[in-house]
Coordinates of C-alpha atoms in Angstrom, one line a residue:
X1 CA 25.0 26.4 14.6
X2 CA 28.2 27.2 12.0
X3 CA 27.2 27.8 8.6
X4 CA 28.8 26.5 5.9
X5 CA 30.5 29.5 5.2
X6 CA 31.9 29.7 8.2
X7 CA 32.7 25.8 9.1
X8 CA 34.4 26.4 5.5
X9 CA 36.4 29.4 6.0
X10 CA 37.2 28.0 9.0
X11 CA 38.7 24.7 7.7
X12 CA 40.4 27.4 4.9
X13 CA 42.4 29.3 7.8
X14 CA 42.6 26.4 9.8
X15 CA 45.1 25.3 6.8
X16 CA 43.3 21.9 6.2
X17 CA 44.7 20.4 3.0
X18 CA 41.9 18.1 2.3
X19 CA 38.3 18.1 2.4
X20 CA 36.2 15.1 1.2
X21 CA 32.5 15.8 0.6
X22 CA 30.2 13.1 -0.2
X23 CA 27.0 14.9 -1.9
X24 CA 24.8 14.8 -5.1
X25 CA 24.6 18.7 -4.6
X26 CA 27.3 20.1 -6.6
X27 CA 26.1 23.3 -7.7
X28 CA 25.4 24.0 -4.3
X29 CA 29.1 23.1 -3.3
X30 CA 30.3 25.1 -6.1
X31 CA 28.5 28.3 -5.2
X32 CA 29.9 27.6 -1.8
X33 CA 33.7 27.4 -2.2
X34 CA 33.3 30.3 -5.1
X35 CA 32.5 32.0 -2.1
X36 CA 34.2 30.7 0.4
X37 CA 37.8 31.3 -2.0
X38 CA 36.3 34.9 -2.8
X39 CA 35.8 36.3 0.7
X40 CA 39.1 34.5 1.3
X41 CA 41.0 36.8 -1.7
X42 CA 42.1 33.1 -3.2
X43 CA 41.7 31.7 -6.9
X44 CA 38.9 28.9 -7.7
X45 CA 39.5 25.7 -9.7
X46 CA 37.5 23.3 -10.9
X47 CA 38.7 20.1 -12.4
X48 CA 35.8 17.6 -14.1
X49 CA 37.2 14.2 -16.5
X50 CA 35.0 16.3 -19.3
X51 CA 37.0 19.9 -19.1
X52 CA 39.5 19.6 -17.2
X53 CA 41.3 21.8 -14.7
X54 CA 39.9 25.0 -15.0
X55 CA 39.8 28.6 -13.2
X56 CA 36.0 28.5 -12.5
X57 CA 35.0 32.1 -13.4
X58 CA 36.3 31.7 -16.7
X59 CA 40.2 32.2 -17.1
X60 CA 42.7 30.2 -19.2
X61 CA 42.4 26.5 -19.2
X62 CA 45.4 24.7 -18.9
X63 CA 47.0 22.6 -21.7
X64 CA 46.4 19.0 -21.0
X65 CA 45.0 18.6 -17.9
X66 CA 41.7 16.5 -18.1
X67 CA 43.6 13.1 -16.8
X68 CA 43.5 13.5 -13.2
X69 CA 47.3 13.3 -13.1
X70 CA 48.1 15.8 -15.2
X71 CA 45.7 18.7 -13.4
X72 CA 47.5 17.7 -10.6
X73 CA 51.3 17.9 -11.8
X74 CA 49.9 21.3 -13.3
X75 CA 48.7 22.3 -9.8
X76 CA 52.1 20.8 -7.8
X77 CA 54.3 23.1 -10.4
X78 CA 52.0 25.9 -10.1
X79 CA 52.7 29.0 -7.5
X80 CA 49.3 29.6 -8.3
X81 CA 47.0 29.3 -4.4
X82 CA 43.2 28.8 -3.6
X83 CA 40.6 26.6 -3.6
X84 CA 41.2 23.4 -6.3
X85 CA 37.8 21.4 -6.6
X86 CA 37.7 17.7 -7.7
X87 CA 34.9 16.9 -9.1
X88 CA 33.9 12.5 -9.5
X89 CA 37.9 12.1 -8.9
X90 CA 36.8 8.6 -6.4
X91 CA 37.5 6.6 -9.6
X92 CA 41.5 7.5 -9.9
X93 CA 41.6 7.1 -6.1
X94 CA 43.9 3.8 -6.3
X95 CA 46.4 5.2 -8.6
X96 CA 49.9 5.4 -7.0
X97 CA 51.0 8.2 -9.1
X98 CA 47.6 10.4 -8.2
X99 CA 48.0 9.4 -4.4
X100 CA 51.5 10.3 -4.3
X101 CA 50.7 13.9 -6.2
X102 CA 47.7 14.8 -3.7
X103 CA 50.0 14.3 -1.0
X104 CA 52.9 16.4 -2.3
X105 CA 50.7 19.3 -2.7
X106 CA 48.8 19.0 0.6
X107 CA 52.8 18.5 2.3
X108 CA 53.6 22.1 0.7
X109 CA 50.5 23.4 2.2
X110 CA 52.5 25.9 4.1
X111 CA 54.9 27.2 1.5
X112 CA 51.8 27.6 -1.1
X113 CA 48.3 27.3 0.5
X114 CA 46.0 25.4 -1.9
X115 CA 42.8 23.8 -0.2
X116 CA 42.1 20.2 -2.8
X117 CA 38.2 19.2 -2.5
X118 CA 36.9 16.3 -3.7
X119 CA 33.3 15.9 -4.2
X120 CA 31.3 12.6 -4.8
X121 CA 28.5 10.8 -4.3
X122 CA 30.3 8.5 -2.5
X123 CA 34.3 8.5 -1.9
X124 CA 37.1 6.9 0.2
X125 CA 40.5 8.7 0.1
X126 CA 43.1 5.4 0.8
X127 CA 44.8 5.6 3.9
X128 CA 48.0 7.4 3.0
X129 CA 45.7 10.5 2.5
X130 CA 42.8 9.9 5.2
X131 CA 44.8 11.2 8.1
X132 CA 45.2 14.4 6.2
X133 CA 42.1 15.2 5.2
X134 CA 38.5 16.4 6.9
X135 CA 35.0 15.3 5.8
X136 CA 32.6 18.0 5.3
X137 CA 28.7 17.5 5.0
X138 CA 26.5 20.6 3.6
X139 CA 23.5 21.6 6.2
X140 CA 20.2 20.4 4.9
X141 CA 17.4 22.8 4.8
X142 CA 15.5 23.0 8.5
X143 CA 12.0 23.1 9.0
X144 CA 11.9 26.9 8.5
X145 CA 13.8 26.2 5.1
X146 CA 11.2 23.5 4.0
X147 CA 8.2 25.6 4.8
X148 CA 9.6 28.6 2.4
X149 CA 10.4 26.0 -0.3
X150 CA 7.2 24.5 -0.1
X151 CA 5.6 28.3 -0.4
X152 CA 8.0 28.8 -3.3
X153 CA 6.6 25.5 -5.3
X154 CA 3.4 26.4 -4.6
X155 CA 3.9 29.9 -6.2
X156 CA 5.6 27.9 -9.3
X157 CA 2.4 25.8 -10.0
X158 CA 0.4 28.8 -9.7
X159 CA 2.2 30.8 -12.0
X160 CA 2.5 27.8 -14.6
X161 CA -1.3 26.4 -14.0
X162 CA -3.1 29.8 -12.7
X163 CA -4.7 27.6 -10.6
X164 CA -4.1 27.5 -6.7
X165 CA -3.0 25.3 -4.5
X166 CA -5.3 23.6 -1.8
X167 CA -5.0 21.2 0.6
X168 CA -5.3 20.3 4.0
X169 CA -3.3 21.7 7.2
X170 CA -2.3 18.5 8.8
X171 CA -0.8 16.8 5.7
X172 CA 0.9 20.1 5.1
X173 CA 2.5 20.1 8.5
X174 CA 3.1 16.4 7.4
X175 CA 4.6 17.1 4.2
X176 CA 6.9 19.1 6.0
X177 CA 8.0 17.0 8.4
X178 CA 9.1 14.1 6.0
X179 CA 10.7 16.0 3.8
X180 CA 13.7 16.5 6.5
X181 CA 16.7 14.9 5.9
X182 CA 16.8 15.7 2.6
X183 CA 19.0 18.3 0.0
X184 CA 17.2 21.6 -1.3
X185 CA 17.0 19.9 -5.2
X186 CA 15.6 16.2 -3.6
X187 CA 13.3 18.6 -0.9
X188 CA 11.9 20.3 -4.0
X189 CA 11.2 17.0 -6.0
X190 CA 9.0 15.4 -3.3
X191 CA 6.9 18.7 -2.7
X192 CA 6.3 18.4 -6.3
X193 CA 5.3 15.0 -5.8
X194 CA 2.9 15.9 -3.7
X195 CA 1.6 19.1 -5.7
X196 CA 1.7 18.8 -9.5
X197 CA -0.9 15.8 -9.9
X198 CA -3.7 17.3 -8.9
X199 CA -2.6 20.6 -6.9
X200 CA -3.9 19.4 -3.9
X201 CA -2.0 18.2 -0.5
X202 CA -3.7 15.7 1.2
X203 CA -3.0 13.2 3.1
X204 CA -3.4 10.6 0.4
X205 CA -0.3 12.5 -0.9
X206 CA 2.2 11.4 2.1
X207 CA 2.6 7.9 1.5
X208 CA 3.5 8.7 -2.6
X209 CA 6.1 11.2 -0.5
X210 CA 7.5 8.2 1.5
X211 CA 7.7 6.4 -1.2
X212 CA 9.6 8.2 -3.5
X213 CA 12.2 9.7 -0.7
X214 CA 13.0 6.0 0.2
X215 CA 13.8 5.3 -3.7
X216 CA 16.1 8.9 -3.0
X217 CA 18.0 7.5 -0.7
X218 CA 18.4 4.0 -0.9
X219 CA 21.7 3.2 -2.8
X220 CA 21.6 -0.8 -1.4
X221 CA 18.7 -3.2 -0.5
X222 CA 20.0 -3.0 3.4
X223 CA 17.0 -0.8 4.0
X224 CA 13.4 -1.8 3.3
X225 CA 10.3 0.4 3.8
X226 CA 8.2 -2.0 4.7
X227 CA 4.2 -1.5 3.3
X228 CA 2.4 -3.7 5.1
X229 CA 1.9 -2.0 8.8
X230 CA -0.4 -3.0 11.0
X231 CA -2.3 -0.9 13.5
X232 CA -3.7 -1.9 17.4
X233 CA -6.0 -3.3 16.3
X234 CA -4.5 -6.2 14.5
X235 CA -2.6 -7.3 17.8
X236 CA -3.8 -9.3 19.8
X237 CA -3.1 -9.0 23.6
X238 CA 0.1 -7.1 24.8
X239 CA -1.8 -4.4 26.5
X240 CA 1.2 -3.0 28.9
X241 CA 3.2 -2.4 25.4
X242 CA 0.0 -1.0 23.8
X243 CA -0.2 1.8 26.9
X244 CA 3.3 2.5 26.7
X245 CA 3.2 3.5 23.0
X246 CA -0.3 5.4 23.2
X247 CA 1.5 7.5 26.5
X248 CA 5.0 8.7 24.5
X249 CA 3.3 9.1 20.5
X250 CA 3.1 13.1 21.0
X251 CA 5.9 13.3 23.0
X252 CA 8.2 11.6 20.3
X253 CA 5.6 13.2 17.3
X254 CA 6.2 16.5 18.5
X255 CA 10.1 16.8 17.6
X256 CA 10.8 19.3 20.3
X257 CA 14.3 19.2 21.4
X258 CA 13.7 22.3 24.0
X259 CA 10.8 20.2 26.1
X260 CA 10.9 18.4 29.4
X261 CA 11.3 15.1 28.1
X262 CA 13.5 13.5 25.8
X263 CA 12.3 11.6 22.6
X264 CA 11.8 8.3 23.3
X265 CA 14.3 6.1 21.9
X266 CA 13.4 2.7 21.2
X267 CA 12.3 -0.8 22.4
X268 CA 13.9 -4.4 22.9
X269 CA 11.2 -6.7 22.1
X270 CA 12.2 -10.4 23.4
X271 CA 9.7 -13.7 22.9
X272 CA 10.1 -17.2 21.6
X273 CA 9.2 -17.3 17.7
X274 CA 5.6 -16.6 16.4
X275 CA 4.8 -14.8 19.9
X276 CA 3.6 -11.4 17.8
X277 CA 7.4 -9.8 17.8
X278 CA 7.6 -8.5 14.3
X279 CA 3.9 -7.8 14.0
X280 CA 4.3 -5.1 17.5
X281 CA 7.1 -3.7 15.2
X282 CA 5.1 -3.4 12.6
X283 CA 2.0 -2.2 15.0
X284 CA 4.2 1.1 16.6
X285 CA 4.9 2.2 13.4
X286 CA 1.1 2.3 12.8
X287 CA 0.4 3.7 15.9
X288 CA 2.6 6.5 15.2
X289 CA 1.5 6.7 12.0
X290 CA 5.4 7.1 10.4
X291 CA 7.3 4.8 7.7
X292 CA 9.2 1.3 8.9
X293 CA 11.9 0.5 7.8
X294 CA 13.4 -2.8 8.5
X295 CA 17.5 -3.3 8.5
X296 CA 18.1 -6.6 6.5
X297 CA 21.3 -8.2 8.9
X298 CA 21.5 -11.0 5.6
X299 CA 22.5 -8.5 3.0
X300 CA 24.6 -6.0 5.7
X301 CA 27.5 -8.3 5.9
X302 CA 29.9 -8.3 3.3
X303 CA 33.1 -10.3 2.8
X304 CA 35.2 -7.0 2.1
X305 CA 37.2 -5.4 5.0
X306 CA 35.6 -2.2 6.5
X307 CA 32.8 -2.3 4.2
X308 CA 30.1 -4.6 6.8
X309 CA 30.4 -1.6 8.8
X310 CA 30.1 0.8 6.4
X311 CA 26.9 -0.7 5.4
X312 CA 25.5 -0.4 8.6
X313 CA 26.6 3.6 8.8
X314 CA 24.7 4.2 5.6
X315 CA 22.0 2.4 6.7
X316 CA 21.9 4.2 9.8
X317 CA 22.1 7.5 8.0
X318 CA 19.4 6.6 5.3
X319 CA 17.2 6.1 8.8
X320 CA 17.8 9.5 10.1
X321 CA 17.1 11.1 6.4
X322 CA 14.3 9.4 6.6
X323 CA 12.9 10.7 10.3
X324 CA 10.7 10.9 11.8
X325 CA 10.8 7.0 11.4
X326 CA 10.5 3.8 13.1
X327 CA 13.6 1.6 12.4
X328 CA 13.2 -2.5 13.1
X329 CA 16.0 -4.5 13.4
X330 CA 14.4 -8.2 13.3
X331 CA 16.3 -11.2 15.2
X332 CA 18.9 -9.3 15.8
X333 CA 20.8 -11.1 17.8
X334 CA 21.6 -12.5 14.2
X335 CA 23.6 -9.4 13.4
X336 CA 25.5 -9.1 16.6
X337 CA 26.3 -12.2 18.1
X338 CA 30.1 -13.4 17.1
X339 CA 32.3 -15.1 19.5
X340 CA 32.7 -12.8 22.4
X341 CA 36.6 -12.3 21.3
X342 CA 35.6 -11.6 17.7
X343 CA 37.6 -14.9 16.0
X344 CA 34.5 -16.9 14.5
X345 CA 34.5 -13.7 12.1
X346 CA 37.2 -11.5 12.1
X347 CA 36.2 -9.3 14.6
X348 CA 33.1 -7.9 12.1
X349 CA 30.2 -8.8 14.7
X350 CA 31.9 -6.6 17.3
X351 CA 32.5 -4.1 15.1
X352 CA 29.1 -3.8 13.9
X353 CA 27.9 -4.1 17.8
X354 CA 30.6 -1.2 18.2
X355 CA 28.6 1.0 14.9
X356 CA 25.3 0.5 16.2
X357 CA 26.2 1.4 19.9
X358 CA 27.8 4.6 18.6
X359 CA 24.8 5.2 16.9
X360 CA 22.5 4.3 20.0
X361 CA 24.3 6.9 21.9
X362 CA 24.7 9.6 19.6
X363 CA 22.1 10.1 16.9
X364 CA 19.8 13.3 17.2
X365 CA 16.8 12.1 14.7
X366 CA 13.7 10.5 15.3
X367 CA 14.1 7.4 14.6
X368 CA 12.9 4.8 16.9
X369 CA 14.3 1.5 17.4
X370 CA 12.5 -1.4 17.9
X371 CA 14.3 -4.3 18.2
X372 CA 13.1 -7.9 18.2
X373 CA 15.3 -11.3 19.4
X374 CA 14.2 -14.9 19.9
X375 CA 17.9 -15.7 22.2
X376 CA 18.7 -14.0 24.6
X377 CA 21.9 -16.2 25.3
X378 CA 23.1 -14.5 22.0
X379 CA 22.7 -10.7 22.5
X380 CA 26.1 -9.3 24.3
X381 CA 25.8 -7.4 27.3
X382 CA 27.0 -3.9 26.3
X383 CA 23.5 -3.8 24.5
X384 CA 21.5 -4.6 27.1
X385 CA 23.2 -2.2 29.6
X386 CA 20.5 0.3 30.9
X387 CA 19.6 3.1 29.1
X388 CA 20.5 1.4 25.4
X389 CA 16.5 1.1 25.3
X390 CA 13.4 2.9 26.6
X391 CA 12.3 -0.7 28.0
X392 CA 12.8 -3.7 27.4
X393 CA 9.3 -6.0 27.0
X394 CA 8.8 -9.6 26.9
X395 CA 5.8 -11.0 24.6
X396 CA 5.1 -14.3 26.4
X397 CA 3.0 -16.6 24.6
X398 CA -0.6 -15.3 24.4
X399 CA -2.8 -15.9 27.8
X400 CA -6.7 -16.8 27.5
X401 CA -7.9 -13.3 26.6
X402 CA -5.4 -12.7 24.2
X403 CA -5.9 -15.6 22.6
X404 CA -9.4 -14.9 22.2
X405 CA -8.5 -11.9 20.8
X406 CA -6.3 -13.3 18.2
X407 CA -8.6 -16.0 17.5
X408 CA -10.8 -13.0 16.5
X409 CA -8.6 -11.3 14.4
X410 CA -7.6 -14.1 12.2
X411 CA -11.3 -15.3 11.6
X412 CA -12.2 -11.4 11.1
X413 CA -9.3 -11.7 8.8
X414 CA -10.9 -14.6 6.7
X415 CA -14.4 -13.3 6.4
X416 CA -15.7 -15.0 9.1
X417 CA -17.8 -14.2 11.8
X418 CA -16.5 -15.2 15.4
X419 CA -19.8 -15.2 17.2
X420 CA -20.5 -18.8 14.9
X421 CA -17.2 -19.9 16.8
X422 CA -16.7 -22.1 20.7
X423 CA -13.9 -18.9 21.7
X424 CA -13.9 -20.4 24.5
X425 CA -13.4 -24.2 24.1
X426 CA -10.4 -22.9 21.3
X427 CA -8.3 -20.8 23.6
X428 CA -8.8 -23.4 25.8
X429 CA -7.6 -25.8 23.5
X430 CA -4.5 -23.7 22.6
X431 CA -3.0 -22.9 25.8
X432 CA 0.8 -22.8 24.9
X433 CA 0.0 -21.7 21.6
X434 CA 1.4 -18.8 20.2
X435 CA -0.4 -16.6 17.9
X436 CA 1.4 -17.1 14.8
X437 CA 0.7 -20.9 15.6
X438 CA -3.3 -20.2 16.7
X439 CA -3.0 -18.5 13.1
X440 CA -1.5 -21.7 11.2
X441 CA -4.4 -23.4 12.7
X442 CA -6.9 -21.3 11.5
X443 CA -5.1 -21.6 8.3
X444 CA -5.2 -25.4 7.9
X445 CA -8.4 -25.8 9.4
X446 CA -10.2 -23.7 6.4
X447 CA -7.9 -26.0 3.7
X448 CA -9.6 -28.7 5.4
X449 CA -12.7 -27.5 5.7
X450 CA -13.0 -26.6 1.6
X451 CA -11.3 -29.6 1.0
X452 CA -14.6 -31.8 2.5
X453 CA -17.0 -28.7 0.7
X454 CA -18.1 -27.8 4.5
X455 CA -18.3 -24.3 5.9
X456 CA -15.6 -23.4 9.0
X457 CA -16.8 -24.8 12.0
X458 CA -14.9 -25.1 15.8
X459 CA -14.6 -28.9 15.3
X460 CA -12.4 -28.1 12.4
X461 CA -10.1 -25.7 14.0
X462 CA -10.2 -28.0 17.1
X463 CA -9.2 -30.7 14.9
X464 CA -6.0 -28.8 13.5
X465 CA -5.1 -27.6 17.4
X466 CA -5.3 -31.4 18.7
X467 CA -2.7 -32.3 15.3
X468 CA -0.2 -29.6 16.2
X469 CA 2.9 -29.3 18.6
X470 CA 3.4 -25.9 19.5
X471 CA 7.1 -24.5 20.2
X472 CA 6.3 -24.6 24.0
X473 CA 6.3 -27.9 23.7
X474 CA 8.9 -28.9 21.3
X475 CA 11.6 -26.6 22.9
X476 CA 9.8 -26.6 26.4
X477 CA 13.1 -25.8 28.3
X478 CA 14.2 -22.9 26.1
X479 CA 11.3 -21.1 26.3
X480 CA 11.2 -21.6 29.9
X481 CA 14.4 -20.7 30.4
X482 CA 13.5 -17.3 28.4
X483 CA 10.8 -16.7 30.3
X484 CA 12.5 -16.8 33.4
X485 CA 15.2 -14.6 32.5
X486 CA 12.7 -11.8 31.4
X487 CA 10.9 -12.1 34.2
X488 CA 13.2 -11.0 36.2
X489 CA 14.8 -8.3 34.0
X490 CA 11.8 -7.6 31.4
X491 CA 8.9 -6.1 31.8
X492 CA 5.9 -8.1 30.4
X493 CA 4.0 -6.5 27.5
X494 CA 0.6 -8.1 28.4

């Protein structure tokens, strides 16, 4: 793979213009064009609102030039070549007068070669300069990278506590692993985290880690690390889906792009509502014991032009910081289902179908998609084509073991012991229940029950089941018709 030195010089002698980076790590960019202009036999500038425009290892400053405009007429008029870096310039970005100066020194490019940078958290060049310019992204530090940095913070709280640090190998290996994604400075901070309480890393220490990288990267509420995981043992039934995350864990664990198999991708979970969708979600990401994060579809779209989709790209990129990861996209039919033609929106839902396909196809973390819809009417074709998923499972409502199972859970749940409870007569009883409905019944049942100062009995859940009308009943011909689609193109996870 290209260093940044090289991918740099090579953009330099390739007579690029202009380079946008979006990074927090501008010391690191710094040392890196110093370089990159030194080896090159070029000048180095550095232009900040503060200082100005100034030759960065320590000549004359210009008169004048901290107004963006003015370093660039100084540069325009100049002979002078090299490397002119930009630094927080996305504010001055809709100024006529700056747009039209970028673009009359990047024009002259081959009378006087003069790379401009601009670097930024975040930045969009308007469209008279986009088709000039390249985006370049600084290499994070690989696994190799992480393991010395980790050494070398270990070695600073020795040296500043004389005390060593212990810990134990797997939340090492751990520690390692989530800290991926992530610049050298932010990789630093989180083995910190983990260190400087109590200079110990333990596994206690990981989820404080996933925690605070989340609160890194998340720059909107799109993303949500979601807390409350559940693990196999919370879901009820399901056992084909159970299997088929118990047989690919190491394979997908083990990040090893040179073995036999690839990484597993992701699942399409289909079911009528309340059939245990979100909590299988929920339950591979505590199988696989990684983060979840779940991508909000309410907040993504937004009523500016461009930026629904750009939304969804940061999202998607927060994701694959955040790997390895389990990434849920909930109803998401929701997200994706415009008119086929795109004009109930704009075009925005096909679009954002366009993004995540893209994304599908081409990402190279581990993050696995799970993703959960109630209509199948609404989800378009192109992303059910073979090959978008690892599989595609349909959670049909809960058959008489499995609703003896969840029946378990949910009393197990309360406090209460299931042996004191007719299993039998209360599956029975809810056949065509699903479980989030077997739950609600639970539920009222125990309101019911303190209500008349008695203790929890069958009669009283029985009671609850006979006053209900299940979804299978209310909307008998959807869920029908769902269940005869999957059954034909699903495969069923119990």
């Amino acid at each position: 793979m290209m260093s940044d030195i090289k991918q740099m010089e090579s953009l330099l002698s390739t007579q690029i213009p202009l380079v946008v980076i979006e990074s927090h790590e501008e010391q690191k960019v710094i040392n890196l064009l110093e370089r990159v202009a030194s080896l090159n036999r070029q000048g180095f500038y550095v232009w900040n609102l503060s200082h100005g425009l100034r030759r960065w290892n320590g000549g004359d400053q210009p008169y004048n030039t901290q107004e963006l405009v003015e370093a660039l007429r100084h540069i325009e008029k100049s002979p002078q070549n090299g490397v002119f870096l930009f630094l927080d310039a996305h504010p001055f970005m809709d100024n006529p007068l700056v747009i039209r100066t970028i673009k009359n020194i990047a024009q002259k490019y081959e009378l006087v070669p003069r790379m401009q940078v601009f670097l930024s958290a975040r930045i969009s060049l308007p469209e008279e300069l986009s088709r000039m310019a390249v985006s370049f992204k600084p290499k994070l530090p690989d696994r190799n990278a992480i393991r010395a940095l980790v050494q070398e913070e270990i070695g600073k709280y020795l040296g500043a506590s004389g005390t060593k640090v212990t810990g134990q190998r797997e939340a090492l290996e751990m520690l390692i692993q989530h800290v991926g994604g992530l610049s050298e400075e932010d990789a630093r901070r989180l083995i910190r985290v983990a260190i400087r309480d109590d200079g110990k890393i333990t596994l206690s220490d990981i989820g404080k880690v996933l925690k605070t990288k989340h609160e890194f990267l998340r720059s909107s509420e799109i993303l949500n690390l979601e807390t409350g995981i559940a693990n196999l043992e919370e879901l009820g039934g399901l056992k084909n889906l159970k299997r088929w995350l118990a047989v690919r864990r190491e394979i997908f664990l083990s990040g090893d792009p040179s073995g036999p198999l690839p990484a597993p991708k992701g699942v399409l979970l289909l079911g009528v509502q309340g059939a245990g969708k979100s909590l299988a979600a929920k339950t591979v990401a505590g199988a696989w014991y990684l983060p979840l994060f779940r991508l909000d579809f309410g907040t993504l779209y937004d009523k500016f032009h461009g930026e629904t989709e750009r939304n969804l790209r940061e999202a998607l990129s927060i994701a694959g910081a955040m790997s390895p990861c389990v990434l849920w996209m909930d109803e998401i039919e929701k997200g994706i289902s415009g008119d086929a033609d795109g004009t109930s929106d704009g075009g925005v839902s096909q679009r954002v179908l366009g993004t995540l396909l893209t994304w599908m196809a081409e990402r190279r973390g581990r993050v696995f998609l799970v993703a959960t819809a109630n209509d199948i009417q609404r989800l378009p074709p192109e992303l059910l084509r073979k090959g978008r998923f690892d599989e595609i499972f349909f959670i049909d409502l809960p058959q008489d073991e499995a609703r003896r199972q969840i029946l378990r859970i949910h009393l197990q749940r309360r406090k209460l012991d299931p042996a004191g409870f007719d299993l039998e007569r209360l599956s029975a009883a809810s056949n065509g229940f699903s479980g989030a409905e077997i739950e609600q019944a639970i539920v009222s049942a125990l309101y019911e029950a303190l209500a008349a100062k008695q203790a929890l009995g069958s009669e009283h859940v029985l009671a609850e089941i006979g006053r209900t009308r299940p979804l299978s009943v209310i909307m008998a011909e959807k869920v029908q018709a769902l269940r005869e689609w999957a059954l034909q193109r699903a495969v069923l996870a119990d």
